[in-house]
CSV table of C-alpha atoms and ligand atoms in Angstrom, one decimal:
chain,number,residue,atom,x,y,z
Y,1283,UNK,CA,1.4,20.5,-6.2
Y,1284,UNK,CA,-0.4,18.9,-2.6
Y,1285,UNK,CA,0.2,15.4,-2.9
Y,1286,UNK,CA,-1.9,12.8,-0.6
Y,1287,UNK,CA,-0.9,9.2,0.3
Y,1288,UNK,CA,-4.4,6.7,0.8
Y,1289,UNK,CA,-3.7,3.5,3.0
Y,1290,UNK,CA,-5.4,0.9,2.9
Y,1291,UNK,CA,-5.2,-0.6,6.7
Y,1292,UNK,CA,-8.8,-1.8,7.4
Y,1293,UNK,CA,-7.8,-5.8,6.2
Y,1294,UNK,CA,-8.5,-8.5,8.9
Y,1295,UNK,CA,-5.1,-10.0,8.4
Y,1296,UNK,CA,-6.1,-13.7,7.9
Y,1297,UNK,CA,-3.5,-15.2,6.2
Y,1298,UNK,CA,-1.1,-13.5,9.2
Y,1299,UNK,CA,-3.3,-15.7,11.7
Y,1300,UNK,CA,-6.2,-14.5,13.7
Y,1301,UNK,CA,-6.4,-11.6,16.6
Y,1302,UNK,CA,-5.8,-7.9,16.3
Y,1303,UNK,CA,-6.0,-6.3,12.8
Y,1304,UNK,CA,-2.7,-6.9,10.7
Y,1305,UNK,CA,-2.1,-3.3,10.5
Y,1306,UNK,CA,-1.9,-3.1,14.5
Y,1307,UNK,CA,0.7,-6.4,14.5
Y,1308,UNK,CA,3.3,-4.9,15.7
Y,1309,UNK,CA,7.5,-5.2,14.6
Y,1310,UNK,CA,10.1,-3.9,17.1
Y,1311,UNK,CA,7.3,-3.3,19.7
Y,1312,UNK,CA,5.6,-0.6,16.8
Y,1313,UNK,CA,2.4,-1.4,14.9
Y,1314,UNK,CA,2.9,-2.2,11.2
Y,1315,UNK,CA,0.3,0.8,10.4
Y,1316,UNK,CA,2.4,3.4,12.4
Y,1317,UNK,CA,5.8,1.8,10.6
Y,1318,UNK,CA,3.9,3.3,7.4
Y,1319,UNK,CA,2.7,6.3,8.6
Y,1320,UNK,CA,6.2,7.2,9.5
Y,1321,UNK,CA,7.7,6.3,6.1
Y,1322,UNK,CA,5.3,8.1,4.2
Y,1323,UNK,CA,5.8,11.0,6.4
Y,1324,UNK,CA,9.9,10.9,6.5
Y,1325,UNK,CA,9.7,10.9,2.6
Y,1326,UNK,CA,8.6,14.8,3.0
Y,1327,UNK,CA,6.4,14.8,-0.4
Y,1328,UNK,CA,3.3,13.7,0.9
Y,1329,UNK,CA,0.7,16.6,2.6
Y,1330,UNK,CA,-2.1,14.8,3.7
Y,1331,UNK,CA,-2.3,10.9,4.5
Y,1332,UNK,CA,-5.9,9.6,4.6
Y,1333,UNK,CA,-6.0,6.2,6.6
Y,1334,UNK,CA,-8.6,3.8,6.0
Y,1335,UNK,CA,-9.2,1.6,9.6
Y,1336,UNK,CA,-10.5,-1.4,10.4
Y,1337,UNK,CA,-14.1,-0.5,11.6
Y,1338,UNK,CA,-14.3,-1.3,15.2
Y,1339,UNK,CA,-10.5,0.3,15.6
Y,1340,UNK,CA,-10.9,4.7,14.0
Y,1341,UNK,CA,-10.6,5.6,17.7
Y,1342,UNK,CA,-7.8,3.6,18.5
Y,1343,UNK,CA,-6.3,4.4,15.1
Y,1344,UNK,CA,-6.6,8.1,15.5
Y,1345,UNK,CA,-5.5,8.2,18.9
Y,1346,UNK,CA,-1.8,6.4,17.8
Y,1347,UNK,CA,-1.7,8.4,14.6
Y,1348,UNK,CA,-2.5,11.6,17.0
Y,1349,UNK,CA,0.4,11.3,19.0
Y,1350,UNK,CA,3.3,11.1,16.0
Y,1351,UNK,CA,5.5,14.0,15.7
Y,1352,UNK,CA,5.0,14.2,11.7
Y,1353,UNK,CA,4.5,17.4,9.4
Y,1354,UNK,CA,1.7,16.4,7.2
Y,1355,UNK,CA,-1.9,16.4,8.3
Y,1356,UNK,CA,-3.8,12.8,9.2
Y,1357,UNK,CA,-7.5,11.7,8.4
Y,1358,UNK,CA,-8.6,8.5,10.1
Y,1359,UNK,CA,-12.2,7.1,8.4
Y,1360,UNK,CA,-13.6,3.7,9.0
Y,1361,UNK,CA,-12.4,1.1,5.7
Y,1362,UNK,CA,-14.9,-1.4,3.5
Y,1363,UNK,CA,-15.2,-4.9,2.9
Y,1364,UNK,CA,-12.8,-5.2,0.8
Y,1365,UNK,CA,-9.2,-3.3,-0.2
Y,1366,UNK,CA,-10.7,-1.6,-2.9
Y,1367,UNK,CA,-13.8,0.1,-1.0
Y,1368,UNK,CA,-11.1,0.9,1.8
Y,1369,UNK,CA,-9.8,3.0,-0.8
Y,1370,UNK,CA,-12.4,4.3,-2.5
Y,1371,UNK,CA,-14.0,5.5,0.4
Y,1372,UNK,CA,-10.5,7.1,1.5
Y,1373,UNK,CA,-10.5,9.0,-1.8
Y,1374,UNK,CA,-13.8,10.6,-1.1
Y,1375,UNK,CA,-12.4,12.1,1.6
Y,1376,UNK,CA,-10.1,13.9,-0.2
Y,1377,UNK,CA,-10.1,17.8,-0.5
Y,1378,UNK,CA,-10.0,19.1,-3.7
Y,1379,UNK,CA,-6.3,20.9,-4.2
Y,1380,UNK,CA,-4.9,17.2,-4.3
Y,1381,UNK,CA,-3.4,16.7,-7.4
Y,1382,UNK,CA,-0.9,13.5,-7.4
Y,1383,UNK,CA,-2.5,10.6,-5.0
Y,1384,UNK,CA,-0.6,7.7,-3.8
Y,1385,UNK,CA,-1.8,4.3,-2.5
Y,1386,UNK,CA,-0.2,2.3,-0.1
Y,1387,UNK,CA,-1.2,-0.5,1.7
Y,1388,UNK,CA,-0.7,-0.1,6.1
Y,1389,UNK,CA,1.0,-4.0,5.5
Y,1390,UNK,CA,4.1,-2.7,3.6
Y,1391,UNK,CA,5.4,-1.2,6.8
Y,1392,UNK,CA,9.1,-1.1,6.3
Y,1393,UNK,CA,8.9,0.6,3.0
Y,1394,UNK,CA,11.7,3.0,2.3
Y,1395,UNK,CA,10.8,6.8,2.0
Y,1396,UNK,CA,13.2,7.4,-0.7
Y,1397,UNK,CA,10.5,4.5,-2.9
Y,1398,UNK,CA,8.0,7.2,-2.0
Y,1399,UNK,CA,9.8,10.2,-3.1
Y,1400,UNK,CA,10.7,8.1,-6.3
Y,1401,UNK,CA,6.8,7.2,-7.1
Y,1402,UNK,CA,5.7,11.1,-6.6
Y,1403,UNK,CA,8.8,12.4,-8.9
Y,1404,UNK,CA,7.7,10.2,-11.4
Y,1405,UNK,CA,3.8,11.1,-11.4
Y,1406,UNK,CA,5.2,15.0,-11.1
Y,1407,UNK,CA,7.4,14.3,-14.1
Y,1408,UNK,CA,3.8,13.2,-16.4
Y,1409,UNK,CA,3.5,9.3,-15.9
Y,1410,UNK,CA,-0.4,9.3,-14.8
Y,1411,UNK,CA,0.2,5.8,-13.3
Y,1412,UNK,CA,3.2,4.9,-11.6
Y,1413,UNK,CA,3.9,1.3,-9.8
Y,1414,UNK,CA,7.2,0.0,-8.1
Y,1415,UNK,CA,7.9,-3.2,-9.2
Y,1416,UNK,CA,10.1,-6.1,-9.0
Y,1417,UNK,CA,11.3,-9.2,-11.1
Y,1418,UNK,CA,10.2,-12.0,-10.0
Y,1419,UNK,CA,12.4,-15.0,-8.4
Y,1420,UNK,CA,10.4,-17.9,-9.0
Y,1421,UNK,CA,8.9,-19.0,-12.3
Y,1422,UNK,CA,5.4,-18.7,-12.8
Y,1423,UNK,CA,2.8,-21.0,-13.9
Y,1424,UNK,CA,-0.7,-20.7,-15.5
Y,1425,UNK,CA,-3.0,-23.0,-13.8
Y,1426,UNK,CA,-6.0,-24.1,-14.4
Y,1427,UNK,CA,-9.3,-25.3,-12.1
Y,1428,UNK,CA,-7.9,-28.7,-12.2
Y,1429,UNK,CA,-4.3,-27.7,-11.0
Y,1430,UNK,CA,-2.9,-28.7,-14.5
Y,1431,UNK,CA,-0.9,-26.0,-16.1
Y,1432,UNK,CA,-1.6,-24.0,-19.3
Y,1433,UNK,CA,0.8,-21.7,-19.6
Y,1434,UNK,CA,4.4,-20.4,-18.7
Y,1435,UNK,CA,5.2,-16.9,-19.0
Y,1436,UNK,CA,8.3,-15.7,-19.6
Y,1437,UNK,CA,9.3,-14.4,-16.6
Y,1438,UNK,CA,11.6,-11.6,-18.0
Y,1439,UNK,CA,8.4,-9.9,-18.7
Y,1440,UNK,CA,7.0,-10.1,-15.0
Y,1441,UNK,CA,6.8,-7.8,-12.6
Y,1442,UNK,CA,5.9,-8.5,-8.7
Y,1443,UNK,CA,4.3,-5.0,-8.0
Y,1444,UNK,CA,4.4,-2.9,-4.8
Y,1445,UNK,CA,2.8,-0.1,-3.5
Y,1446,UNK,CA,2.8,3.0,-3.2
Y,1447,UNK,CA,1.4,3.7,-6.4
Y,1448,UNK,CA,1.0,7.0,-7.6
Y,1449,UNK,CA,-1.5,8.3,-9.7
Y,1450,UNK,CA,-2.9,11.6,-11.2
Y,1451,UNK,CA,-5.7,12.3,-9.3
Y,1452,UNK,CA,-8.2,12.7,-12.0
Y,1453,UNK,CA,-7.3,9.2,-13.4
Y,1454,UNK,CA,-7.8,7.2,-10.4
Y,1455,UNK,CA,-10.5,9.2,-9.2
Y,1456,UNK,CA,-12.5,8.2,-12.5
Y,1457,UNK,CA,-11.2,4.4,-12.4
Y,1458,UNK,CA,-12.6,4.6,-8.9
Y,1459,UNK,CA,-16.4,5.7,-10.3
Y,1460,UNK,CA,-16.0,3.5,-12.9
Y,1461,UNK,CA,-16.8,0.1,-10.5
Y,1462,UNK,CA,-19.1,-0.6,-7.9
Y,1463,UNK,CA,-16.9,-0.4,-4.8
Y,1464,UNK,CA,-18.8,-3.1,-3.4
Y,1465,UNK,CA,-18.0,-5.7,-6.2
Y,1466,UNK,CA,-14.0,-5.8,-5.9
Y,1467,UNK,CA,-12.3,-5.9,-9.8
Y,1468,UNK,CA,-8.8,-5.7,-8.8
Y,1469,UNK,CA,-6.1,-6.3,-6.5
Y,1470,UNK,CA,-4.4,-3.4,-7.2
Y,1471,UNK,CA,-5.1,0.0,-7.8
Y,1472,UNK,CA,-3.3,0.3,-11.1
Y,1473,UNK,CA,-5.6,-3.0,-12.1
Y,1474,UNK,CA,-8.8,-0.2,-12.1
Y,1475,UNK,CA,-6.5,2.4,-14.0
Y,1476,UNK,CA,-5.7,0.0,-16.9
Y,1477,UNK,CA,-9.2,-1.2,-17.3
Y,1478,UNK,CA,-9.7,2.7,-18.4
Y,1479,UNK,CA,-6.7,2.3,-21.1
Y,1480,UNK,CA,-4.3,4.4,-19.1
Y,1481,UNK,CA,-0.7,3.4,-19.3
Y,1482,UNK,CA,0.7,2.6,-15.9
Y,1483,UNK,CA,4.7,3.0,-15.7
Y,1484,UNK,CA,6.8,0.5,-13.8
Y,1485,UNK,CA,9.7,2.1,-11.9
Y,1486,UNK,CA,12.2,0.0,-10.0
Y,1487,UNK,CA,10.8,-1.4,-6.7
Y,1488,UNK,CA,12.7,-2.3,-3.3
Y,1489,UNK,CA,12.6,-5.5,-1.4
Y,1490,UNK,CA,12.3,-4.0,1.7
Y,1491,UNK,CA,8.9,-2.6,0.5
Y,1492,UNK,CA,7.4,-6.3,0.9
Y,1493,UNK,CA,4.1,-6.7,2.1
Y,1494,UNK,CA,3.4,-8.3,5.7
Y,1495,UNK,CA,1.1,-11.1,4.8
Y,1496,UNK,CA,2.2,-14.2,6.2
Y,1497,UNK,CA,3.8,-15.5,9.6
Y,1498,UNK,CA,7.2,-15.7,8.2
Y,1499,UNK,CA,6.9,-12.3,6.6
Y,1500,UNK,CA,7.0,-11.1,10.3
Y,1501,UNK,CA,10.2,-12.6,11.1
Y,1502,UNK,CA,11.6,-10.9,7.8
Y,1503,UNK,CA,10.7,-7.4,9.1
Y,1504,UNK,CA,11.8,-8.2,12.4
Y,1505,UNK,CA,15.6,-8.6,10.6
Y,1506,UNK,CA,15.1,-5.4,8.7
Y,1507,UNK,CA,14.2,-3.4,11.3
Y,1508,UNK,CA,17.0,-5.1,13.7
Y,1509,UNK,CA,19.9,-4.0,10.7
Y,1510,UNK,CA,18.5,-0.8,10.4
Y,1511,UNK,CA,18.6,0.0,14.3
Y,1512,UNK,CA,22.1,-1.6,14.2
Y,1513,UNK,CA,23.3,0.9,11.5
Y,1514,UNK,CA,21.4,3.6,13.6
Y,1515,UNK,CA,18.7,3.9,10.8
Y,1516,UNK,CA,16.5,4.5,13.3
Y,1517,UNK,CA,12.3,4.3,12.8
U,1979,CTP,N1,-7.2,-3.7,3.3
U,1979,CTP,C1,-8.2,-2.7,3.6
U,1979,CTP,N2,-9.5,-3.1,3.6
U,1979,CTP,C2,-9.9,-4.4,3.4
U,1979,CTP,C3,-8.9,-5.4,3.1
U,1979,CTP,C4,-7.6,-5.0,3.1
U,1979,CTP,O1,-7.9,-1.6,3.8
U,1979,CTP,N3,-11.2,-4.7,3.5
U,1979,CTP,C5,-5.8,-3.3,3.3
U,1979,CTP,C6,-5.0,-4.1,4.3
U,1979,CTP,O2,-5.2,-3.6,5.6
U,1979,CTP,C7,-3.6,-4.1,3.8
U,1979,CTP,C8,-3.8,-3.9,2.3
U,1979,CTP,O3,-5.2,-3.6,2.1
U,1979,CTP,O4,-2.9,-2.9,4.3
U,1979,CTP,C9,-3.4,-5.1,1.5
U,1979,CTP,O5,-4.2,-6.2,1.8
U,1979,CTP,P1,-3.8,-7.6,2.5
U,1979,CTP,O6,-2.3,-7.7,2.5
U,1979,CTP,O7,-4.6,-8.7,1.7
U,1979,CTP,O8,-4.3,-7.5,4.0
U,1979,CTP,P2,-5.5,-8.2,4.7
U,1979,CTP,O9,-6.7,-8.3,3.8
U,1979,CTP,O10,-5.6,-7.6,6.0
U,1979,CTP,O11,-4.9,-9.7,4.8
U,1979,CTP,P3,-5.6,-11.1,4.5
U,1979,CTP,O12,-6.0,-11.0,3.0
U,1979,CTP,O13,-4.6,-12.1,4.8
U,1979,CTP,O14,-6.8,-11.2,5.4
U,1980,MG,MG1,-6.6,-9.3,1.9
């Protein structure tokens, strides 16, 4: 089976504050995008990792990706608009022995590799759509336009979701031609697959696999990073 990891790294990084593009932030003095890279790499079941960069940076991108001492192959191409034409232009890139594709956004730097492995071994085993997830902390509430809420959910049924997700190719491919990649649906990439009546399988997520997206978020992978150079878990 040739497995191929898509990330998503072309996002501006607003809510992170303005400057250079969130996925060339850096923690511990590496960029966020290069954290991933890595991970995806050290989980040794990924062949091929297509990045999708933010426009004005696929030289720069390809010139930090070039220098990494990893195994699998690296394809840098300029990203869309929006996450989801990021991806679905990465996934036209993709050559055709691929079989089992992942997705996993440049922000979730500090992802373990052992959450990779787990997402690939549970597409190989026959899930067609797999999704780390978490339960959720807080309680959530149904809103609507005039702040007033509508609903609770029972929060035993929630799931935050991560990436990577895994898919078979064919079925994200198709959930992929299904949309016009300029017209964003979803948020995720599972979102597309269930519009097409596929069942996606949740498997157990890890909090360390939290996405970078605001200030304090830094700070938070700043203390990961510091413990896992501390216990000489070095990346
Ligand atoms: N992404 C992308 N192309 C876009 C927008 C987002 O490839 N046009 C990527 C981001 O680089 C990130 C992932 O999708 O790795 C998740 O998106 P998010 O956390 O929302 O990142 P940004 O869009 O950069 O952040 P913000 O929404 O705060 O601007
Ligand atoms: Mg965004």
């Amino acid at each position: 089976m040739t497995t191929a990891a898509l990330v998503p790294a072309a996002g501006k990084g607003e809510r992170l504050g303005a400057g250079t593009p969130k996925a060339l932030r850096e923690v511990g003095g590496i960029p966020l995008l290069v954290h991933a890279v890595r991970a995806l790499a050290a989980s040794r079941v990924i062949d091929l990792i297509v990045v999708a960069a933010p426009v004005d940076f696929v030289d720069e991108v390809r010139g930090l990706l070039g220098e990494l001492d990893v195994t699998c192959d690296i394809e840098v191409l300029a990203g869309g608009e929006s996450r989801q034409e990021s991806v679905a232009r990465a996934l036209i890139a993709l050559p055709s022995e691929v079989d089992i594709v992942l997705v996993h956004d440049a922000a979730r730097a500090l992802t373990p590799p052992e959450l990779i492995a787990s997402v690939v071994a549970s597409v190989a085993a026959g899930h067609a759509a797999v999704v780390p997830g978490l339960a959720v902390a807080d309680t959530l509430k149904q809103v609507n336009t005039a702040s007033d809420v509508v609903a609770t959910p029972d929060r035993a049924s929630l799931r935050a979701v991560q990436t990577p997700q895994g898919f078979a190719r064919a079925v994200l491919q198709s959930a992929h031609a299904g949309v016009d990649p300029s017209d964003p649906i979803a948020t995720d990439d599972a979102g597309l697959v269930e519009r097409d009546g596929v069942t996606v399988h949740v498997i157990p997520g890890h909090e360390e696999a939290f996405k970078v997206t605001r200030p304090i978020d830094l700070i938070l992978a700043e203390a990961v990073l510091a413990k896992r150079r501390a216990s000489g878990n070095v990346s």
